[in-house]
PDB file of C-alpha atoms in Angstrom:
ATOM      1  CA  UNK T   1     186.531  42.970  66.681  1.00 43.00           C
ATOM      2  CA  UNK T   2     189.926  42.571  65.392  1.00 41.00           C
ATOM      3  CA  UNK T   3     189.656  45.599  63.002  1.00 41.00           C
ATOM      4  CA  UNK T   4     188.392  47.676  65.798  1.00 41.00           C
ATOM      5  CA  UNK T   5     191.232  46.776  68.017  1.00 41.00           C
ATOM      6  CA  UNK T   6     193.749  47.659  65.577  1.00 41.00           C
ATOM      7  CA  UNK T   7     192.489  50.880  64.928  1.00 39.00           C
ATOM      8  CA  UNK T   8     192.178  51.816  68.647  1.00 42.00           C
ATOM      9  CA  UNK T   9     195.608  52.749  69.299  1.00 44.00           C
ATOM     10  CA  UNK T  10     195.741  55.145  66.482  1.00 50.00           C
ATOM     11  CA  UNK T  11     192.381  56.910  67.703  1.00 46.00           C
ATOM     12  CA  UNK T  12     193.791  57.051  71.172  1.00 44.00           C
ATOM     13  CA  UNK T  13     196.862  58.928  69.763  1.00 48.00           C
ATOM     14  CA  UNK T  14     194.737  61.136  68.113  1.00 46.00           C
ATOM     15  CA  UNK T  15     192.818  61.832  71.084  1.00 43.00           C
ATOM     16  CA  UNK T  16     195.791  62.480  73.271  1.00 46.00           C
ATOM     17  CA  UNK T  17     197.472  64.704  70.662  1.00 49.00           C
ATOM     18  CA  UNK T  18     194.137  66.693  70.537  1.00 48.00           C
ATOM     19  CA  UNK T  19     194.011  67.107  74.264  1.00 45.00           C
ATOM     20  CA  UNK T  20     197.896  68.269  74.169  1.00 46.00           C
ATOM     21  CA  UNK T  21     197.002  70.869  71.692  1.00 48.00           C
ATOM     22  CA  UNK T  22     194.218  72.020  73.661  1.00 43.00           C
ATOM     23  CA  UNK T  23     196.184  72.350  77.105  1.00 38.00           C
ATOM     24  CA  UNK T  24     198.968  74.124  75.111  1.00 44.00           C
ATOM     25  CA  UNK T  25     196.199  76.751  73.717  1.00 44.00           C
ATOM     26  CA  UNK T  26     194.852  77.378  77.230  1.00 40.00           C
ATOM     27  CA  UNK T  27     198.134  77.825  78.747  1.00 39.00           C
ATOM     28  CA  UNK T  28     198.999  80.491  75.977  1.00 41.00           C
ATOM     29  CA  UNK T  29     195.836  82.326  76.569  1.00 38.00           C
ATOM     30  CA  UNK T  30     196.673  82.419  80.102  1.00 37.00           C
ATOM     31  CA  UNK T  31     199.989  83.817  79.422  1.00 41.00           C
ATOM     32  CA  UNK T  32     203.548  82.718  80.226  1.00 41.00           C
ATOM     33  CA  UNK T  33     204.115  80.504  83.063  1.00 40.00           C
ATOM     34  CA  UNK T  34     200.618  79.415  83.712  1.00 38.00           C
ATOM     35  CA  UNK T  35     199.434  75.804  83.366  1.00 37.00           C
ATOM     36  CA  UNK T  36     196.388  73.960  83.943  1.00 33.00           C
ATOM     37  CA  UNK T  37     196.655  71.019  86.531  1.00 34.00           C
ATOM     38  CA  UNK T  38     194.312  68.085  87.272  1.00 34.00           C
ATOM     39  CA  UNK T  39     190.755  68.926  86.263  1.00 31.00           C
ATOM     40  CA  UNK T  40     189.407  70.305  82.996  1.00 29.00           C
ATOM     41  CA  UNK T  41     186.706  72.393  84.804  1.00 32.00           C
ATOM     42  CA  UNK T  42     188.375  75.715  85.743  1.00 32.00           C
ATOM     43  CA  UNK T  43     186.336  78.138  88.303  1.00 34.00           C
ATOM     44  CA  UNK T  44     186.069  81.875  87.530  1.00 36.00           C
ATOM     45  CA  UNK T  45     188.901  83.602  89.099  1.00 35.00           C
ATOM     46  CA  UNK T  46     189.287  87.431  89.812  1.00 39.00           C
ATOM     47  CA  UNK T  47     192.214  88.961  88.054  1.00 37.00           C
ATOM     48  CA  UNK T  48     193.777  89.950  91.694  1.00 41.00           C
ATOM     49  CA  UNK T  49     194.118  86.044  92.482  1.00 38.00           C
ATOM     50  CA  UNK T  50     195.777  85.227  89.096  1.00 33.00           C
ATOM     51  CA  UNK T  51     197.983  88.218  89.720  1.00 38.00           C
ATOM     52  CA  UNK T  52     199.276  86.518  93.037  1.00 40.00           C
ATOM     53  CA  UNK T  53     200.528  83.560  90.920  1.00 39.00           C
ATOM     54  CA  UNK T  54     197.919  80.859  91.671  1.00 36.00           C
ATOM     55  CA  UNK T  55     196.449  78.032  89.541  1.00 34.00           C
ATOM     56  CA  UNK T  56     193.838  75.667  90.232  1.00 35.00           C
ATOM     57  CA  UNK T  57     194.590  72.329  91.959  1.00 34.00           C
ATOM     58  CA  UNK T  58     193.343  68.866  90.737  1.00 34.00           C
ATOM     59  CA  UNK T  59     189.448  68.922  90.862  1.00 34.00           C
ATOM     60  CA  UNK T  60     189.269  72.749  90.544  1.00 34.00           C
ATOM     61  CA  UNK T  61     188.186  73.233  94.149  1.00 33.00           C
ATOM     62  CA  UNK T  62     191.401  74.321  95.751  1.00 35.00           C
ATOM     63  CA  UNK T  63     194.072  76.678  94.929  1.00 34.00           C
ATOM     64  CA  UNK T  64     197.761  76.214  94.988  1.00 36.00           C
ATOM     65  CA  UNK T  65     201.065  77.901  93.454  1.00 39.00           C
ATOM     66  CA  UNK T  66     201.783  76.942  89.900  1.00 36.00           C
ATOM     67  CA  UNK T  67     205.358  75.946  90.288  1.00 36.00           C
ATOM     68  CA  UNK T  68     206.957  73.386  87.996  1.00 35.00           C
ATOM     69  CA  UNK T  69     209.438  70.993  89.261  1.00 37.00           C
ATOM     70  CA  UNK T  70     212.254  72.719  87.267  1.00 44.00           C
ATOM     71  CA  UNK T  71     212.816  76.393  86.442  1.00 44.00           C
ATOM     72  CA  UNK T  72     214.825  77.750  83.560  1.00 57.00           C
ATOM     73  CA  UNK T  73     217.936  79.496  84.852  1.00 59.00           C
ATOM     74  CA  UNK T  74     216.793  82.916  83.786  1.00 64.00           C
ATOM     75  CA  UNK T  75     213.593  82.360  85.738  1.00 88.00           C
ATOM     76  CA  UNK T  76     215.442  81.612  88.962  1.00 94.00           C
ATOM     77  CA  UNK T  77     215.219  85.338  89.978  1.00 95.00           C
ATOM     78  CA  UNK T  78     212.137  87.247  89.210  1.00 95.00           C
ATOM     79  CA  UNK T  79     212.450  91.142  89.353  1.00 95.00           C
ATOM     80  CA  UNK T  80     209.083  92.914  89.590  1.00 95.00           C
ATOM     81  CA  UNK T  81     208.458  96.585  89.382  1.00 96.00           C
ATOM     82  CA  UNK T  82     205.060  97.023  91.019  1.00 95.00           C
ATOM     83  CA  UNK T  83     202.771  99.659  89.616  1.00 92.00           C
ATOM     84  CA  UNK T  84     199.831 102.030  90.529  1.00 90.00           C
ATOM     85  CA  UNK T  85     199.654 102.588  94.313  1.00 90.00           C
ATOM     86  CA  UNK T  86     202.854 100.515  94.768  1.00 94.00           C
ATOM     87  CA  UNK T  87     204.822 102.292  92.192  1.00 92.00           C
ATOM     88  CA  UNK T  88     208.561 102.487  93.480  1.00 93.00           C
ATOM     89  CA  UNK T  89     208.375  99.062  95.049  1.00 96.00           C
ATOM     90  CA  UNK T  90     210.531  96.465  93.574  1.00 97.00           C
ATOM     91  CA  UNK T  91     210.100  92.533  94.362  1.00 97.00           C
ATOM     92  CA  UNK T  92     213.090  90.432  94.269  1.00 97.00           C
ATOM     93  CA  UNK T  93     211.623  86.901  94.000  1.00 97.00           C
ATOM     94  CA  UNK T  94     213.792  83.827  94.420  1.00 97.00           C
ATOM     95  CA  UNK T  95     212.541  81.014  92.257  1.00 96.00           C
ATOM     96  CA  UNK T  96     214.648  77.775  92.452  1.00 94.00           C
ATOM     97  CA  UNK T  97     211.981  75.467  93.818  1.00 93.00           C
ATOM     98  CA  UNK T  98     213.699  72.244  92.728  1.00 92.00           C
ATOM     99  CA  UNK T  99     216.766  73.297  94.830  1.00 94.00           C
ATOM    100  CA  UNK T 100     214.961  74.904  97.708  1.00 95.00           C
ATOM    101  CA  UNK T 101     216.075  78.360  96.563  1.00 95.00           C
ATOM    102  CA  UNK T 102     219.745  77.675  97.516  1.00 95.00           C
ATOM    103  CA  UNK T 103     222.440  80.177  96.297  1.00 95.00           C
ATOM    104  CA  UNK T 104     224.039  78.737  93.270  1.00 94.00           C
ATOM    105  CA  UNK T 105     226.521  80.326  90.941  1.00 93.00           C
ATOM    106  CA  UNK T 106     223.927  81.497  88.581  1.00 94.00           C
ATOM    107  CA  UNK T 107     221.595  82.680  91.132  1.00 96.00           C
ATOM    108  CA  UNK T 108     224.444  84.892  92.863  1.00 95.00           C
ATOM    109  CA  UNK T 109     225.129  86.174  89.384  1.00 95.00           C
ATOM    110  CA  UNK T 110     221.753  87.111  88.804  1.00 95.00           C
ATOM    111  CA  UNK T 111     221.258  88.792  92.174  1.00 96.00           C
ATOM    112  CA  UNK T 112     224.461  90.762  91.515  1.00 95.00           C
ATOM    113  CA  UNK T 113     223.108  91.931  88.180  1.00 95.00           C
ATOM    114  CA  UNK T 114     219.723  93.059  89.627  1.00 96.00           C
ATOM    115  CA  UNK T 115     221.203  94.794  92.576  1.00 96.00           C
ATOM    116  CA  UNK T 116     223.623  96.779  90.432  1.00 94.00           C
ATOM    117  CA  UNK T 117     220.693  97.975  88.179  1.00 94.00           C
ATOM    118  CA  UNK T 118     218.635  98.876  91.184  1.00 95.00           C
ATOM    119  CA  UNK T 119     221.151 100.858  93.159  1.00 91.00           C
ATOM    120  CA  UNK T 120     221.330 103.408  90.274  1.00 88.00           C
ATOM    121  CA  UNK T 121     217.558 103.639  89.492  1.00 92.00           C
ATOM    122  CA  UNK T 122     216.336 106.590  90.875  1.00 87.00           C
ATOM    123  CA  UNK T 123     212.536 105.510  90.561  1.00 90.00           C
ATOM    124  CA  UNK T 124     213.171 102.633  92.941  1.00 93.00           C
ATOM    125  CA  UNK T 125     212.009 103.452  96.590  1.00 93.00           C
ATOM    126  CA  UNK T 126     211.631 100.302  98.641  1.00 95.00           C
ATOM    127  CA  UNK T 127     212.893  96.707  97.876  1.00 97.00           C
ATOM    128  CA  UNK T 128     211.290  93.619  99.062  1.00 98.00           C
ATOM    129  CA  UNK T 129     213.255  90.349  98.863  1.00 98.00           C
ATOM    130  CA  UNK T 130     210.923  87.200  99.100  1.00 98.00           C
ATOM    131  CA  UNK T 131     210.588  83.784  97.737  1.00 97.00           C
ATOM    132  CA  UNK T 132     208.361  82.530  94.920  1.00 95.00           C
ATOM    133  CA  UNK T 133     208.345  79.116  96.379  1.00 95.00           C
ATOM    134  CA  UNK T 134     205.825  78.007  99.082  1.00 94.00           C
ATOM    135  CA  UNK T 135     207.423  77.165 102.455  1.00 95.00           C
ATOM    136  CA  UNK T 136     211.034  78.002 101.576  1.00 96.00           C
ATOM    137  CA  UNK T 137     212.724  81.508 101.975  1.00 97.00           C
ATOM    138  CA  UNK T 138     216.426  80.440 101.031  1.00 97.00           C
ATOM    139  CA  UNK T 139     217.853  77.006 102.266  1.00 95.00           C
ATOM    140  CA  UNK T 140     221.604  78.469 101.949  1.00 93.00           C
ATOM    141  CA  UNK T 141     224.334  77.764  99.783  1.00 91.00           C
ATOM    142  CA  UNK T 142     223.680  75.111  97.001  1.00 92.00           C
ATOM    143  CA  UNK T 143     225.625  72.359  98.712  1.00 87.00           C
ATOM    144  CA  UNK T 144     225.142  69.891  95.753  1.00 90.00           C
ATOM    145  CA  UNK T 145     227.087  72.362  93.509  1.00 92.00           C
ATOM    146  CA  UNK T 146     229.503  73.197  96.147  1.00 89.00           C
ATOM    147  CA  UNK T 147     230.568  69.421  96.569  1.00 89.00           C
ATOM    148  CA  UNK T 148     231.598  69.559  92.831  1.00 92.00           C
ATOM    149  CA  UNK T 149     233.851  72.488  93.416  1.00 91.00           C
ATOM    150  CA  UNK T 150     237.612  72.262  93.804  1.00 90.00           C
ATOM    151  CA  UNK T 151     238.978  73.556  96.916  1.00 87.00           C
ATOM    152  CA  UNK T 152     240.461  76.509  95.054  1.00 91.00           C
ATOM    153  CA  UNK T 153     237.021  77.305  93.722  1.00 92.00           C
ATOM    154  CA  UNK T 154     235.083  77.511  97.123  1.00 90.00           C
ATOM    155  CA  UNK T 155     236.767  80.620  98.507  1.00 91.00           C
ATOM    156  CA  UNK T 156     236.273  82.806  95.597  1.00 92.00           C
ATOM    157  CA  UNK T 157     232.734  81.366  95.459  1.00 92.00           C
ATOM    158  CA  UNK T 158     231.847  82.340  98.935  1.00 93.00           C
ATOM    159  CA  UNK T 159     233.633  85.646  98.642  1.00 94.00           C
ATOM    160  CA  UNK T 160     231.070  86.237  95.801  1.00 95.00           C
ATOM    161  CA  UNK T 161     228.228  85.347  97.814  1.00 95.00           C
ATOM    162  CA  UNK T 162     229.576  87.791 100.617  1.00 95.00           C
ATOM    163  CA  UNK T 163     230.002  90.679  98.056  1.00 95.00           C
ATOM    164  CA  UNK T 164     226.411  90.263  96.671  1.00 96.00           C
ATOM    165  CA  UNK T 165     224.825  90.225 100.259  1.00 96.00           C
ATOM    166  CA  UNK T 166     227.012  93.295 101.135  1.00 96.00           C
ATOM    167  CA  UNK T 167     225.762  95.144  97.830  1.00 96.00           C
ATOM    168  CA  UNK T 168     222.254  94.402  99.096  1.00 96.00           C
ATOM    169  CA  UNK T 169     223.171  95.861 102.560  1.00 96.00           C
ATOM    170  CA  UNK T 170     224.555  99.040 100.843  1.00 94.00           C
ATOM    171  CA  UNK T 171     221.414  99.754  98.753  1.00 93.00           C
ATOM    172  CA  UNK T 172     220.502 103.255  99.124  1.00 91.00           C
ATOM    173  CA  UNK T 173     216.730 102.542  99.708  1.00 92.00           C
ATOM    174  CA  UNK T 174     214.957 100.625 102.513  1.00 94.00           C
ATOM    175  CA  UNK T 175     214.964  96.720 102.038  1.00 97.00           C
ATOM    176  CA  UNK T 176     212.567  94.279 103.576  1.00 98.00           C
ATOM    177  CA  UNK T 177     213.092  90.518 103.824  1.00 98.00           C
ATOM    178  CA  UNK T 178     209.767  88.644 103.775  1.00 98.00           C
ATOM    179  CA  UNK T 179     210.550  85.082 105.359  1.00 98.00           C
ATOM    180  CA  UNK T 180     207.646  82.984 104.668  1.00 97.00           C
ATOM    181  CA  UNK T 181     209.465  79.692 105.191  1.00 96.00           C
ATOM    182  CA  UNK T 182     212.925  78.244 105.702  1.00 97.00           C
ATOM    183  CA  UNK T 183     215.920  80.739 106.003  1.00 97.00           C
ATOM    184  CA  UNK T 184     219.055  78.734 106.817  1.00 97.00           C
ATOM    185  CA  UNK T 185     222.659  79.718 106.532  1.00 96.00           C
ATOM    186  CA  UNK T 186     223.196  81.848 103.621  1.00 96.00           C
ATOM    187  CA  UNK T 187     219.641  82.484 103.333  1.00 96.00           C
ATOM    188  CA  UNK T 188     219.399  83.963 106.766  1.00 97.00           C
ATOM    189  CA  UNK T 189     222.540  85.934 105.944  1.00 97.00           C
ATOM    190  CA  UNK T 190     220.700  87.280 102.783  1.00 97.00           C
ATOM    191  CA  UNK T 191     217.610  88.447 105.106  1.00 98.00           C
ATOM    192  CA  UNK T 192     220.092  89.821 107.738  1.00 98.00           C
ATOM    193  CA  UNK T 193     221.603  92.188 105.087  1.00 97.00           C
ATOM    194  CA  UNK T 194     218.089  93.898 104.568  1.00 97.00           C
ATOM    195  CA  UNK T 195     217.166  96.750 106.960  1.00 97.00           C
ATOM    196  CA  UNK T 196     213.917  95.170 108.101  1.00 97.00           C
ATOM    197  CA  UNK T 197     212.861  91.408 108.480  1.00 98.00           C
ATOM    198  CA  UNK T 198     209.248  90.097 108.859  1.00 98.00           C
ATOM    199  CA  UNK T 199     208.505  86.380 109.182  1.00 98.00           C
ATOM    200  CA  UNK T 200     205.595  84.077 109.290  1.00 97.00           C
ATOM    201  CA  UNK T 201     205.266  82.092 112.883  1.00 97.00           C
ATOM    202  CA  UNK T 202     205.839  79.062 110.949  1.00 97.00           C
ATOM    203  CA  UNK T 203     209.189  80.233 109.258  1.00 97.00           C
ATOM    204  CA  UNK T 204     212.339  78.406 110.515  1.00 97.00           C
ATOM    205  CA  UNK T 205     215.703  80.333 110.510  1.00 97.00           C
ATOM    206  CA  UNK T 206     219.178  79.944 111.831  1.00 97.00           C
ATOM    207  CA  UNK T 207     222.986  79.934 111.018  1.00 97.00           C
ATOM    208  CA  UNK T 208     223.509  76.018 110.764  1.00 95.00           C
ATOM    209  CA  UNK T 209     227.061  76.082 109.223  1.00 93.00           C
ATOM    210  CA  UNK T 210     228.807  74.419 112.366  1.00 93.00           C
ATOM    211  CA  UNK T 211     226.716  71.346 111.464  1.00 92.00           C
ATOM    212  CA  UNK T 212     228.811  71.169 108.319  1.00 89.00           C
ATOM    213  CA  UNK T 213     232.072  71.812 109.943  1.00 92.00           C
ATOM    214  CA  UNK T 214     232.246  75.408 108.699  1.00 91.00           C
ATOM    215  CA  UNK T 215     231.345  78.929 109.877  1.00 93.00           C
ATOM    216  CA  UNK T 216     228.956  81.552 108.482  1.00 94.00           C
ATOM    217  CA  UNK T 217     230.663  82.901 105.422  1.00 93.00           C
ATOM    218  CA  UNK T 218     228.209  85.409 104.249  1.00 94.00           C
ATOM    219  CA  UNK T 219     228.401  87.992 106.877  1.00 95.00           C
ATOM    220  CA  UNK T 220     226.631  86.098 109.665  1.00 96.00           C
ATOM    221  CA  UNK T 221     229.221  86.349 112.178  1.00 96.00           C
ATOM    222  CA  UNK T 222     229.201  90.175 111.795  1.00 96.00           C
ATOM    223  CA  UNK T 223     225.259  90.929 111.083  1.00 97.00           C
ATOM    224  CA  UNK T 224     223.795  88.567 113.636  1.00 97.00           C
ATOM    225  CA  UNK T 225     225.641  90.006 116.708  1.00 97.00           C
ATOM    226  CA  UNK T 226     224.669  93.490 115.588  1.00 96.00           C
ATOM    227  CA  UNK T 227     221.039  92.369 115.421  1.00 96.00           C
ATOM    228  CA  UNK T 228     220.719  90.342 118.622  1.00 97.00           C
ATOM    229  CA  UNK T 229     223.847  90.928 120.758  1.00 97.00           C
ATOM    230  CA  UNK T 230     227.253  89.034 120.914  1.00 97.00           C
ATOM    231  CA  UNK T 231     226.353  86.639 123.667  1.00 97.00           C
ATOM    232  CA  UNK T 232     223.138  85.332 122.128  1.00 97.00           C
ATOM    233  CA  UNK T 233     224.646  85.492 118.661  1.00 97.00           C
ATOM    234  CA  UNK T 234     227.334  83.186 119.657  1.00 97.00           C
ATOM    235  CA  UNK T 235     225.089  80.728 121.223  1.00 97.00           C
ATOM    236  CA  UNK T 236     222.976  80.573 118.059  1.00 97.00           C
ATOM    237  CA  UNK T 237     226.002  79.905 115.867  1.00 97.00           C
ATOM    238  CA  UNK T 238     227.747  77.542 118.177  1.00 96.00           C
ATOM    239  CA  UNK T 239     224.555  75.235 118.600  1.00 96.00           C
ATOM    240  CA  UNK T 240     223.449  75.658 114.891  1.00 96.00           C
ATOM    241  CA  UNK T 241     219.973  76.337 116.517  1.00 97.00           C
ATOM    242  CA  UNK T 242     216.794  76.793 114.387  1.00 97.00           C
ATOM    243  CA  UNK T 243     214.191  79.309 115.576  1.00 98.00           C
ATOM    244  CA  UNK T 244     210.814  79.671 114.426  1.00 97.00           C
ATOM    245  CA  UNK T 245     209.112  83.104 113.892  1.00 97.00           C
ATOM    246  CA  UNK T 246     207.894  83.692 117.480  1.00 97.00           C
ATOM    247  CA  UNK T 247     211.384  82.673 118.856  1.00 98.00           C
ATOM    248  CA  UNK T 248     213.159  84.876 116.249  1.00 98.00           C
ATOM    249  CA  UNK T 249     210.836  87.811 117.143  1.00 97.00           C
ATOM    250  CA  UNK T 250     211.659  87.357 121.024  1.00 97.00           C
ATOM    251  CA  UNK T 251     215.073  87.660 120.495  1.00 97.00           C
ATOM    252  CA  UNK T 252     214.977  90.659 117.987  1.00 97.00           C
ATOM    253  CA  UNK T 253     215.943  88.830 114.974  1.00 97.00           C
ATOM    254  CA  UNK T 254     212.887  90.027 113.098  1.00 98.00           C
ATOM    255  CA  UNK T 255     210.673  93.046 113.477  1.00 97.00           C
ATOM    256  CA  UNK T 256     206.983  91.499 112.903  1.00 98.00           C
ATOM    257  CA  UNK T 257     205.789  87.943 113.096  1.00 98.00           C
ATOM    258  CA  UNK T 258     202.675  86.877 111.382  1.00 97.00           C
ATOM    259  CA  UNK T 259     200.323  83.826 111.508  1.00 97.00           C
ATOM    260  CA  UNK T 260     200.899  82.245 108.132  1.00 96.00           C
ATOM    261  CA  UNK T 261     197.844  82.353 105.929  1.00 95.00           C
ATOM    262  CA  UNK T 262     196.295  80.070 103.595  1.00 93.00           C
ATOM    263  CA  UNK T 263     198.023  81.313 100.621  1.00 94.00           C
ATOM    264  CA  UNK T 264     201.426  81.138 102.321  1.00 94.00           C
ATOM    265  CA  UNK T 265     202.447  84.600 101.923  1.00 96.00           C
ATOM    266  CA  UNK T 266     201.615  86.267 105.144  1.00 97.00           C
ATOM    267  CA  UNK T 267     205.294  87.871 105.711  1.00 97.00           C
ATOM    268  CA  UNK T 268     205.267  89.116 102.006  1.00 97.00           C
ATOM    269  CA  UNK T 269     201.913  90.862 102.558  1.00 97.00           C
ATOM    270  CA  UNK T 270     203.070  92.504 105.777  1.00 97.00           C
ATOM    271  CA  UNK T 271     206.335  93.597 103.991  1.00 97.00           C
ATOM    272  CA  UNK T 272     204.287  95.176 101.254  1.00 96.00           C
ATOM    273  CA  UNK T 273     202.181  96.979 103.859  1.00 96.00           C
ATOM    274  CA  UNK T 274     205.445  98.390 105.338  1.00 97.00           C
ATOM    275  CA  UNK T 275     206.889  99.342 101.879  1.00 96.00           C
ATOM    276  CA  UNK T 276     203.712 101.310 101.161  1.00 95.00           C
ATOM    277  CA  UNK T 277     203.984 103.027 104.410  1.00 94.00           C
ATOM    278  CA  UNK T 278     207.521 103.985 103.516  1.00 92.00           C
ATOM    279  CA  UNK T 279     206.577 105.603 100.084  1.00 88.00           C
ATOM    280  CA  UNK T 280     205.022 108.902 100.869  1.00 84.00           C
ATOM    281  CA  UNK T 281     207.732 109.819 103.552  1.00 79.00           C
ATOM    282  CA  UNK T 282     210.168 111.176 100.811  1.00 67.00           C
ATOM    283  CA  UNK T 283     208.505 111.475  97.460  1.00 67.00           C
ATOM    284  CA  UNK T 284     210.744 111.133  94.272  1.00 66.00           C
ATOM    285  CA  UNK T 285     210.288 114.709  93.165  1.00 67.00           C
ATOM    286  CA  UNK T 286     211.274 116.121  96.829  1.00 71.00           C
ATOM    287  CA  UNK T 287     214.188 113.475  96.827  1.00 72.00           C
ATOM    288  CA  UNK T 288     215.608 114.917  93.442  1.00 74.00           C
ATOM    289  CA  UNK T 289     215.112 118.387  94.448  1.00 79.00           C
ATOM    290  CA  UNK T 290     217.241 117.762  97.722  1.00 79.00           C
ATOM    291  CA  UNK T 291     219.967 115.946  95.713  1.00 80.00           C
ATOM    292  CA  UNK T 292     220.155 118.844  93.103  1.00 85.00           C
ATOM    293  CA  UNK T 293     220.496 121.266  95.810  1.00 86.00           C
ATOM    294  CA  UNK T 294     223.312 119.390  97.472  1.00 86.00           C
ATOM    295  CA  UNK T 295     225.075 119.030  94.086  1.00 86.00           C
ATOM    296  CA  UNK T 296     224.694 122.677  93.652  1.00 90.00           C
ATOM    297  CA  UNK T 297     226.794 123.342  96.818  1.00 88.00           C
ATOM    298  CA  UNK T 298     229.937 121.407  95.087  1.00 88.00           C
ATOM    299  CA  UNK T 299     229.797 123.515  91.952  1.00 91.00           C
ATOM    300  CA  UNK T 300     231.752 126.677  93.172  1.00 91.00           C
ATOM    301  CA  UNK T 301     234.281 124.782  95.288  1.00 93.00           C
ATOM    302  CA  UNK T 302     238.109 124.491  94.583  1.00 91.00           C
ATOM    303  CA  UNK T 303     237.954 120.807  95.473  1.00 90.00           C
ATOM    304  CA  UNK T 304     235.740 120.101  92.400  1.00 89.00           C
ATOM    305  CA  UNK T 305     237.903 121.798  89.930  1.00 91.00           C
ATOM    306  CA  UNK T 306     240.949 120.147  91.590  1.00 89.00           C
ATOM    307  CA  UNK T 307     239.194 116.691  90.913  1.00 87.00           C
ATOM    308  CA  UNK T 308     238.536 117.500  87.399  1.00 90.00           C
ATOM    309  CA  UNK T 309     242.180 118.764  86.901  1.00 92.00           C
ATOM    310  CA  UNK T 310     243.572 115.521  88.435  1.00 92.00           C
ATOM    311  CA  UNK T 311     241.421 113.342  86.343  1.00 90.00           C
ATOM    312  CA  UNK T 312     242.646 115.145  83.219  1.00 91.00           C
ATOM    313  CA  UNK T 313     246.333 114.891  84.320  1.00 93.00           C
ATOM    314  CA  UNK T 314     245.770 111.333  85.579  1.00 93.00           C
ATOM    315  CA  UNK T 315     247.158 111.995  89.049  1.00 94.00           C
ATOM    316  CA  UNK T 316     245.836 111.677  92.488  1.00 93.00           C
ATOM    317  CA  UNK T 317     243.699 114.701  93.478  1.00 91.00           C
ATOM    318  CA  UNK T 318     245.007 116.950  96.420  1.00 92.00           C
ATOM    319  CA  UNK T 319     241.669 118.073  98.150  1.00 90.00           C
ATOM    320  CA  UNK T 320     241.878 120.873 100.841  1.00 89.00           C
ATOM    321  CA  UNK T 321     238.235 120.978 101.822  1.00 87.00           C
ATOM    322  CA  UNK T 322     237.764 124.178  99.983  1.00 86.00           C
TER     323      UNK T 322
END
């Protein structure tokens, strides 16, 4: 008995190590970002289900999203170029589950880089902004990071948020915000920068900055009145009121409201339907032909030659509209 007891811990360690290696091997076969949770019995799943980013829950009976508690900073924004019948649609997926998708310095930097690449990519036809985290669109600025900033750092950081949101608003293709969860403060300002907003009825959204003794700083004071009217916008900002999807639809803040589905992505699916509807309206070949025809009109102009000469002589051009 004593000998058996002495060897038991070592045997247990071997079993645990073997199990760990098996889990790692299974996850490697599933691909990056996938993990097994709970039961060892995994039901057969069609590829479309895996493609939506779902993993088996404990017991193998139900399904849930496979998000870890922490995400590497390079994974906080996922840029996906869709293929086949969705070619031309790009999805910007915010993925900071541990921080409720709040806008950090790193996330703003990644958004700026992604938007800069998208605005010059002629293959992009429609952009969807969504969350990869269930129940959250974006909870606003990362206040845990903000509280560590010096007063001199806050202004430039808010200016950077405002600039990135402006870049999204100025993208040359239709943009759709899919609000499947909480969108507060800067999160709603991000959605307001998009051309179209769709939301689940269970979503919550509002500009709540006055509760923190500040005002919206990412364009909310300007875009909300343009979306729902001056008087109502003032009321919502002064009160820091939070609206659900139905109330947001009633005041014109969003275009479509959907009952949330079991997967938690009803707004995203509607956004995808809208994006598909936009695709055939101006196909890429036609668009490029229009661009070429417009450019051709500038070639024989005197202003074009003046622009080139001014650039060569490092002076301000003197255009005459000729």
